[in-house]
XYZ file of C-alpha atoms in Angstrom:
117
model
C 91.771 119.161 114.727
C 89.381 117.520 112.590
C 89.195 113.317 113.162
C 87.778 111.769 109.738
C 86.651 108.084 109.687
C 86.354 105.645 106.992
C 83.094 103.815 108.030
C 83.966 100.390 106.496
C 85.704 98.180 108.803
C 87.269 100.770 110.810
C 83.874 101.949 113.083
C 81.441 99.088 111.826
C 82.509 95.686 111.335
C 81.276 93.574 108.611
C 78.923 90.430 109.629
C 78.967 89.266 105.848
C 79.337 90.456 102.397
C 76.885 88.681 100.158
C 76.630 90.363 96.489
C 73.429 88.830 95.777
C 71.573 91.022 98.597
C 72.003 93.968 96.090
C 71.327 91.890 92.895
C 68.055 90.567 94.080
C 66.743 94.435 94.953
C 68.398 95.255 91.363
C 66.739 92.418 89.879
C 63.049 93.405 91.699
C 63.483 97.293 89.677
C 64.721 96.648 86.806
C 64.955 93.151 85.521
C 62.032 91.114 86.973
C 60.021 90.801 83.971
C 63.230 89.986 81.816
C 64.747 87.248 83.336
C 64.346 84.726 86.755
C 66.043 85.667 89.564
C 68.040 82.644 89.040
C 68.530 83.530 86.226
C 70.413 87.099 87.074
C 72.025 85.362 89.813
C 74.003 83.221 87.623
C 74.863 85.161 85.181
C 76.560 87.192 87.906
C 78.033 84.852 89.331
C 79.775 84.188 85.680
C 80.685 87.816 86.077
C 82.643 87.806 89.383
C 84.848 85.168 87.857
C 85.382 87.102 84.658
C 85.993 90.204 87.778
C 88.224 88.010 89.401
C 90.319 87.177 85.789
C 90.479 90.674 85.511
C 92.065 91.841 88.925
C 94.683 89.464 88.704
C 95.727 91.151 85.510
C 95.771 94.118 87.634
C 92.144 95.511 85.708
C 89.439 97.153 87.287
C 85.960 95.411 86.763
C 83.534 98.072 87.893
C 79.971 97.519 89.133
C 78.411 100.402 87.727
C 81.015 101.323 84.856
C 81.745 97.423 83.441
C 79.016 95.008 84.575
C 76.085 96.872 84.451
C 76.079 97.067 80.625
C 76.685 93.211 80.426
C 73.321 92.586 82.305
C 71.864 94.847 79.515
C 73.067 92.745 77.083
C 72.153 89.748 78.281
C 68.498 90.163 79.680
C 67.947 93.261 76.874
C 66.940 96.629 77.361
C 68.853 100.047 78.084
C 71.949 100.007 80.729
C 70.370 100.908 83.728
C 71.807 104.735 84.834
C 73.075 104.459 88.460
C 74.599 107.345 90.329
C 76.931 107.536 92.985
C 74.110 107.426 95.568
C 72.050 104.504 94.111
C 75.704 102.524 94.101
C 76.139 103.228 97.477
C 72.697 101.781 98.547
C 73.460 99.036 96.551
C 76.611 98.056 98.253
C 74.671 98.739 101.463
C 72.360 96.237 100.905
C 75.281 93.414 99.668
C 76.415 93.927 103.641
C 75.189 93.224 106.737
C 77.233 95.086 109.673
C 77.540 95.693 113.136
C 78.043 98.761 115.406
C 80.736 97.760 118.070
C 79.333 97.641 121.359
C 80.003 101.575 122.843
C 80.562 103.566 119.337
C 77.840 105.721 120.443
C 79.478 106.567 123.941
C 82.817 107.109 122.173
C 81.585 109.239 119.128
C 79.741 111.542 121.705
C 82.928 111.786 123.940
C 84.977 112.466 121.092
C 82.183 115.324 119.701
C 82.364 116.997 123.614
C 85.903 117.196 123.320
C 85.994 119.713 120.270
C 89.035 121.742 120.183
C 88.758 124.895 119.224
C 90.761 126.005 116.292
């Protein structure tokens, strides 16, 4: 038997989700002598509603895919290239979790228990 977990809200719960965590690392790489801060900040907050306009028409609105070249546009330069792993660490920093209290316990019980196949 092989057990597969989805990370996200199934073995670590989510303290809070705040997008601008990721933007302000983002920002610090790749925009900081372009634009404020501030600056970024609003402008993506202009894109979550135009995200939001777009899921309700049942539209994906990509980070990486959609937005990224709009910051390019705006502040100037190239699109800034990000892989799967660089989105991921992204997203990482936009959350702050929490490990329930005995996941460790349970994860080594469970990894004890192997049945053979």
């Amino acid at each position: 038997m092989i057990l597969i977990f989805d990370l996200f809200e199934t073995l670590i719960d989510d303290i809070s989700l705040d997008f601008n965590r990721g933007l302000k690392t983002f920002w610090e790489r790749h925009y900081r002598e372009r634009c404020s801060f501030e600056e970024i900040k609003t402008y993506g907050e202009e894109l979550f509603v135009y995200m939001q306009e777009q899921h309700k028409k049942g539209l994906e609105f990509a980070f990486v895919k959609d937005e990224l070249p709009y910051y390019a546009e705006k502040f100037g330069g190239k699109v800034i290239p990000m892989d799967a792993k660089t989105e991921a660490e992204f997203l990482m920093r936009c959350n702050e979790v929490k490990v329930p209290d005995g996941l460790p316990d349970m994860l080594d019980a469970f990894r004890r228990a192997r049945i053979p196949m």
